[in-house]
mmCIF file of C-alpha atoms in Angstrom:
data_model
loop_
_atom_site.group_PDB
_atom_site.id
_atom_site.type_symbol
_atom_site.label_atom_id
_atom_site.label_comp_id
_atom_site.label_asym_id
_atom_site.label_seq_id
_atom_site.Cartn_x
_atom_site.Cartn_y
_atom_site.Cartn_z
ATOM 1 C CA MET A 261 41.963 44.401 -4.497
ATOM 2 C CA LYS A 262 39.372 43.580 -1.803
ATOM 3 C CA ARG A 263 36.402 44.467 -4.056
ATOM 4 C CA ALA A 264 37.902 41.748 -6.476
ATOM 5 C CA ILE A 265 37.547 38.585 -3.731
ATOM 6 C CA PRO A 266 33.654 39.058 -3.314
ATOM 7 C CA VAL A 267 33.802 39.318 -7.589
ATOM 8 C CA VAL A 268 35.669 35.816 -7.925
ATOM 9 C CA VAL A 269 33.527 34.003 -5.230
ATOM 10 C CA LEU A 270 30.257 34.953 -7.314
ATOM 11 C CA SER A 271 31.962 33.972 -10.540
ATOM 12 C CA ILE A 272 33.265 30.529 -8.993
ATOM 13 C CA ALA A 273 29.350 29.614 -7.669
ATOM 14 C CA GLY A 274 27.893 30.754 -10.874
ATOM 15 C CA LEU A 275 29.978 28.307 -12.677
ATOM 16 C CA VAL A 276 29.113 24.744 -9.945
ATOM 17 C CA PRO A 277 25.499 24.126 -11.443
ATOM 18 C CA VAL A 278 27.215 23.533 -14.878
ATOM 19 C CA TRP A 279 29.931 21.676 -13.727
ATOM 20 C CA LEU A 280 27.119 19.795 -12.026
ATOM 21 C CA TYR A 281 24.950 19.066 -14.705
ATOM 22 C CA GLN A 282 24.905 15.822 -16.352
ATOM 23 C CA PRO A 283 22.959 15.044 -19.481
ATOM 24 C CA SER A 284 20.296 12.762 -19.132
ATOM 25 C CA SER A 285 20.430 9.465 -20.471
ATOM 26 C CA GLY A 286 18.596 7.590 -23.554
ATOM 27 C CA THR A 287 15.793 5.843 -23.345
ATOM 28 C CA SER A 288 15.494 1.869 -23.016
ATOM 29 C CA THR A 289 13.494 0.124 -25.614
ATOM 30 C CA VAL A 290 11.652 -3.657 -25.275
ATOM 31 C CA GLN A 291 13.313 -6.284 -24.742
ATOM 32 C CA ALA A 292 12.926 -8.446 -27.912
ATOM 33 C CA THR A 293 13.124 -12.103 -26.277
ATOM 34 C CA PRO A 294 12.448 -11.647 -22.017
ATOM 35 C CA PRO A 295 14.333 -13.860 -20.343
ATOM 36 C CA ALA A 296 12.927 -17.390 -19.352
ATOM 37 C CA PRO A 297 10.449 -17.157 -16.629
ATOM 38 C CA THR A 298 10.550 -19.002 -13.203
ATOM 39 C CA THR A 299 7.889 -21.495 -12.032
ATOM 40 C CA SER A 300 7.134 -19.979 -8.685
ATOM 41 C CA SER A 301 4.268 -22.802 -6.965
ATOM 42 C CA SER A 302 3.192 -25.475 -8.068
ATOM 43 C CA GLY A 303 0.231 -27.605 -6.557
ATOM 44 C CA SER A 304 -1.364 -31.098 -6.421
ATOM 45 C CA SER A 305 -4.476 -29.694 -7.620
ATOM 46 C CA GLY A 306 -2.647 -28.939 -11.127
ATOM 47 C CA THR A 307 -2.204 -25.017 -10.752
ATOM 48 C CA ASN A 308 0.790 -24.089 -11.456
ATOM 49 C CA VAL A 309 1.670 -20.405 -11.093
ATOM 50 C CA VAL A 310 4.397 -18.435 -13.316
ATOM 51 C CA THR A 311 6.139 -15.336 -12.377
ATOM 52 C CA THR A 312 7.986 -13.629 -15.561
ATOM 53 C CA THR A 313 11.470 -12.096 -15.469
ATOM 54 C CA THR A 314 10.840 -7.884 -15.786
ATOM 55 C CA VAL A 315 10.684 -6.424 -18.970
ATOM 56 C CA GLU A 316 12.222 -2.938 -19.459
ATOM 57 C CA THR A 317 9.907 -0.424 -21.611
ATOM 58 C CA GLU A 318 10.317 3.413 -22.629
ATOM 59 C CA LYS A 319 7.442 3.878 -20.531
ATOM 60 C CA GLY A 320 9.047 1.477 -17.787
ATOM 61 C CA PRO A 321 8.789 -2.095 -16.287
ATOM 62 C CA LEU A 322 6.694 -4.515 -16.762
ATOM 63 C CA GLN A 323 6.054 -8.097 -14.909
ATOM 64 C CA LEU A 324 3.386 -10.632 -15.068
ATOM 65 C CA GLN A 325 2.017 -13.578 -12.664
ATOM 66 C CA VAL A 326 0.432 -15.606 -14.763
ATOM 67 C CA THR A 327 -1.588 -18.700 -13.107
ATOM 68 C CA PHE A 328 -2.622 -22.128 -14.840
ATOM 69 C CA ALA A 329 -5.211 -24.798 -14.711
ATOM 70 C CA GLY A 330 -3.280 -27.394 -16.267
ATOM 71 C CA THR A 331 -3.115 -25.081 -19.422
ATOM 72 C CA LYS A 332 -6.026 -23.184 -18.854
ATOM 73 C CA ILE A 333 -4.757 -19.456 -17.692
ATOM 74 C CA THR A 334 -6.792 -18.563 -15.232
ATOM 75 C CA ALA A 335 -5.933 -15.534 -13.474
ATOM 76 C CA VAL A 336 -2.915 -12.419 -15.136
ATOM 77 C CA LYS A 337 -1.473 -10.429 -12.308
ATOM 78 C CA MET A 338 0.271 -7.387 -13.058
ATOM 79 C CA LEU A 339 3.526 -7.385 -10.465
ATOM 80 C CA GLN A 340 5.267 -4.313 -12.337
ATOM 81 C CA GLN A 341 3.473 -2.193 -15.281
ATOM 82 C CA PRO A 342 4.565 1.534 -16.565
ATOM 83 C CA ASP A 343 3.094 4.114 -14.135
ATOM 84 C CA HIS A 344 1.454 5.867 -16.957
ATOM 85 C CA PRO A 345 -2.505 6.668 -17.352
ATOM 86 C CA GLN A 346 -2.385 4.966 -20.782
ATOM 87 C CA THR A 347 -1.185 1.600 -19.464
ATOM 88 C CA GLU A 348 -3.672 1.598 -16.327
ATOM 89 C CA ALA A 349 -6.118 1.668 -19.165
ATOM 90 C CA ALA A 350 -4.406 -0.740 -20.597
ATOM 91 C CA VAL A 351 -3.914 -3.726 -18.430
ATOM 92 C CA PRO A 352 -7.649 -4.644 -17.898
ATOM 93 C CA LYS A 353 -8.158 -4.898 -21.845
ATOM 94 C CA LEU A 354 -4.962 -6.963 -22.285
ATOM 95 C CA VAL A 355 -6.467 -9.009 -18.919
ATOM 96 C CA ALA A 356 -9.654 -9.920 -20.754
ATOM 97 C CA GLU A 357 -8.302 -10.512 -23.911
ATOM 98 C CA THR A 358 -5.721 -13.122 -22.266
ATOM 99 C CA LEU A 359 -8.453 -15.230 -20.552
ATOM 100 C CA GLN A 360 -10.945 -14.857 -23.422
ATOM 101 C CA ALA A 361 -8.220 -15.653 -26.036
ATOM 102 C CA GLN A 362 -6.050 -18.253 -24.189
ATOM 103 C CA SER A 363 -3.178 -17.199 -25.733
ATOM 104 C CA ALA A 364 -0.726 -14.280 -26.472
ATOM 105 C CA ASP A 365 -2.336 -13.765 -29.342
ATOM 106 C CA ILE A 366 -4.390 -10.393 -28.430
ATOM 107 C CA ASP A 367 -4.745 -7.169 -30.359
ATOM 108 C CA THR A 368 -2.785 -4.569 -29.351
ATOM 109 C CA VAL A 369 -4.393 -1.613 -27.554
ATOM 110 C CA SER A 370 -4.594 1.646 -29.190
ATOM 111 C CA GLY A 371 -2.606 4.230 -27.701
ATOM 112 C CA ALA A 372 -0.620 1.707 -25.179
ATOM 113 C CA THR A 373 1.670 -0.357 -27.903
ATOM 114 C CA ILE A 374 4.693 -0.231 -26.071
ATOM 115 C CA THR A 375 2.953 -1.812 -23.028
ATOM 116 C CA SER A 376 1.253 -4.315 -24.470
ATOM 117 C CA GLU A 377 3.892 -5.742 -27.068
ATOM 118 C CA ALA A 378 6.009 -6.112 -23.805
ATOM 119 C CA TYR A 379 3.047 -7.585 -21.856
ATOM 120 C CA LYS A 380 2.920 -9.917 -24.933
ATOM 121 C CA ASP A 381 5.958 -10.856 -25.010
ATOM 122 C CA SER A 382 6.099 -12.031 -21.296
ATOM 123 C CA LEU A 383 3.001 -13.777 -21.615
ATOM 124 C CA GLN A 384 4.241 -16.046 -23.901
ATOM 125 C CA ALA A 385 6.977 -16.870 -22.226
ATOM 126 C CA ALA A 386 4.876 -17.577 -18.830
ATOM 127 C CA ILE A 387 2.628 -19.949 -21.157
ATOM 128 C CA ASP A 388 5.567 -21.522 -22.833
ATOM 129 C CA ASP A 389 7.202 -22.122 -19.206
ATOM 130 C CA ASN A 390 3.889 -24.003 -18.082
ATOM 131 C CA ALA A 391 4.222 -25.857 -20.978
ATOM 132 C CA ARG A 392 7.270 -27.173 -20.304
ATOM 133 C CA THR A 393 6.492 -27.510 -16.309
ATOM 134 C CA ALA A 394 3.686 -30.056 -17.702
ATOM 135 C CA SER A 395 5.533 -32.191 -20.412
ATOM 136 C CA ALA A 396 8.403 -32.799 -17.823
ATOM 137 C CA ALA A 397 5.103 -33.935 -14.837
ATOM 138 C CA SER A 398 3.810 -36.173 -17.882
ATOM 139 C CA SER A 399 6.672 -37.390 -18.910
ATOM 140 C CA SER A 400 7.241 -39.826 -15.569
ATOM 141 C CA PRO A 401 4.036 -40.894 -14.571
ATOM 142 C CA SER A 402 5.158 -43.872 -12.885
ATOM 143 C CA ALA A 403 7.418 -41.952 -10.462
ATOM 144 C CA SER A 404 4.578 -39.797 -9.593
ATOM 145 C CA ALA A 405 2.084 -43.073 -9.297
ATOM 146 C CA SER A 406 5.261 -44.487 -6.968
ATOM 147 C CA ALA A 407 5.050 -41.400 -5.009
ATOM 148 C CA GLN A 408 1.534 -41.236 -4.518
ATOM 149 C CA SER A 409 1.225 -44.658 -3.191
ATOM 150 C CA SER A 410 4.108 -44.853 -0.883
ATOM 151 C CA ARG A 411 2.983 -44.993 2.645
ATOM 152 C CA THR A 412 5.113 -45.365 5.711
ATOM 153 C CA VAL A 413 3.517 -46.953 8.674
ATOM 154 C CA ASP A 414 4.907 -47.476 12.486
ATOM 155 C CA GLY A 415 3.941 -50.261 14.187
ATOM 156 C CA THR A 416 3.377 -50.765 17.753
ATOM 157 C CA ALA A 417 6.236 -50.151 20.328
ATOM 158 C CA VAL A 418 6.210 -54.316 21.608
ATOM 159 C CA ASP A 419 7.727 -54.355 25.701
ATOM 160 C CA THR A 420 10.041 -57.629 25.676
ATOM 161 C CA GLU A 421 12.580 -58.771 28.627
ATOM 162 C CA LYS A 422 15.594 -58.038 26.724
ATOM 163 C CA GLY A 423 14.120 -54.041 25.893
ATOM 164 C CA THR A 424 10.892 -52.253 22.973
ATOM 165 C CA VAL A 425 11.199 -53.649 19.618
ATOM 166 C CA GLN A 426 9.206 -51.429 17.245
ATOM 167 C CA VAL A 427 9.520 -51.440 13.670
ATOM 168 C CA GLN A 428 8.594 -48.786 10.497
ATOM 169 C CA VAL A 429 7.606 -50.110 7.503
ATOM 170 C CA THR A 430 7.269 -48.601 4.152
ATOM 171 C CA PHE A 431 4.966 -49.766 1.775
ATOM 172 C CA ALA A 432 5.119 -49.051 -2.297
ATOM 173 C CA GLY A 433 0.891 -49.843 -2.923
ATOM 174 C CA ASP A 434 0.715 -53.180 -1.462
ATOM 175 C CA GLU A 435 4.519 -54.139 -1.598
ATOM 176 C CA ILE A 436 6.626 -54.176 1.897
ATOM 177 C CA SER A 437 9.160 -51.289 -0.027
ATOM 178 C CA ALA A 438 11.877 -51.152 3.526
ATOM 179 C CA VAL A 439 11.547 -51.980 6.979
ATOM 180 C CA ARG A 440 13.399 -49.806 9.523
ATOM 181 C CA MET A 441 13.936 -50.392 13.485
ATOM 182 C CA LEU A 442 12.807 -47.292 15.713
ATOM 183 C CA GLN A 443 13.761 -49.175 19.036
ATOM 184 C CA GLN A 444 15.553 -52.512 19.537
ATOM 185 C CA PRO A 445 17.310 -54.040 22.532
ATOM 186 C CA ASP A 446 20.667 -52.916 23.293
ATOM 187 C CA HIS A 447 22.048 -56.299 22.590
ATOM 188 C CA PRO A 448 24.749 -58.323 20.148
ATOM 189 C CA GLN A 449 22.302 -61.392 19.261
ATOM 190 C CA THR A 450 19.255 -58.654 18.465
ATOM 191 C CA THR A 451 21.933 -56.493 16.174
ATOM 192 C CA ALA A 452 23.135 -59.823 14.403
ATOM 193 C CA ALA A 453 18.831 -60.813 14.125
ATOM 194 C CA VAL A 454 17.750 -57.489 12.908
ATOM 195 C CA PRO A 455 18.935 -57.787 9.354
ATOM 196 C CA GLN A 456 17.952 -61.461 9.300
ATOM 197 C CA LEU A 457 14.338 -60.326 9.987
ATOM 198 C CA VAL A 458 14.009 -57.678 7.302
ATOM 199 C CA ALA A 459 15.403 -59.613 5.005
ATOM 200 C CA GLU A 460 13.246 -62.028 5.800
ATOM 201 C CA THR A 461 10.106 -59.980 5.590
ATOM 202 C CA LEU A 462 10.934 -58.094 2.257
ATOM 203 C CA ARG A 463 11.114 -61.933 0.944
ATOM 204 C CA ALA A 464 7.521 -63.336 2.845
ATOM 205 C CA GLN A 465 6.077 -59.714 2.213
ATOM 206 C CA SER A 466 4.624 -60.776 5.438
ATOM 207 C CA ALA A 467 5.063 -60.998 9.009
ATOM 208 C CA ASP A 468 5.134 -65.176 8.385
ATOM 209 C CA ILE A 469 9.130 -65.000 8.903
ATOM 210 C CA ASP A 470 10.696 -67.674 11.094
ATOM 211 C CA THR A 471 12.230 -67.048 14.449
ATOM 212 C CA VAL A 472 16.250 -66.316 14.561
ATOM 213 C CA SER A 473 17.825 -68.838 16.330
ATOM 214 C CA GLY A 474 19.409 -67.032 19.253
ATOM 215 C CA ALA A 475 17.373 -64.100 19.506
ATOM 216 C CA THR A 476 13.504 -65.563 19.945
ATOM 217 C CA ILE A 477 12.455 -62.500 22.358
ATOM 218 C CA THR A 478 13.713 -59.843 19.662
ATOM 219 C CA SER A 479 12.163 -61.978 16.853
ATOM 220 C CA ASP A 480 8.898 -62.263 18.390
ATOM 221 C CA GLY A 481 8.870 -58.582 19.410
ATOM 222 C CA TYR A 482 9.521 -57.791 15.849
ATOM 223 C CA LYS A 483 6.801 -60.002 14.482
ATOM 224 C CA GLU A 484 4.306 -58.667 16.528
ATOM 225 C CA SER A 485 5.404 -54.741 16.087
ATOM 226 C CA LEU A 486 5.519 -55.632 11.905
ATOM 227 C CA GLN A 487 1.684 -56.981 11.623
ATOM 228 C CA ALA A 488 0.433 -54.123 13.741
ATOM 229 C CA ALA A 489 1.590 -51.910 10.774
ATOM 230 C CA ILE A 490 0.687 -54.247 7.867
ATOM 231 C CA ASP A 491 -2.880 -54.166 10.286
ATOM 232 C CA ALA A 492 -2.683 -50.266 10.032
ATOM 233 C CA LYS A 493 -2.270 -49.776 6.396
ATOM 234 C CA GLY A 494 -4.655 -51.761 5.286
#
């Protein structure tokens, strides 16, 4: 009976690898339509960098980063690519073809069909995303021009008997679009006078405005600081 115990143990030990064995899963295929890419950066110079979503292929994941200058493709960087000799040999050819053709209408590299197809799908998605971004930017040129011409200037801080007066003026082109008080005397007459001074400024578009009755000192300090901001704007 004692000799039977080791035999049972060995039998159980021999079965363990069988119980732990899991059959390998099937291979994945290239996605027919990769998800939309994302625009990772966009500079004022017109450069736009688009990062594509990761495409899973039978050989491994593939992801591109495409740089555009306007609509021109200036660079293609592989963020992820299958770890396979045929892919490594194919990528430089695919990138070179892309820069020459300036589109995803390029030849499939022989021996790297799966990688080539995934590359072209991702590249086309990046091109489409860049076109949408360019279209959105061009659809609102007035807003872009307004943002570029907007400028904020701080007037000088003018010390008065009541306290310091300083304004901040926002210009839209040559027009005064807003006036903000950075500093003002802590006094009821000043508090009441400031809205009148600002309203007169926006109407007159200059510092040539009336003094508010009862707030002469604040009014003079305001106009001096406002004129300094106008002069600084040029």
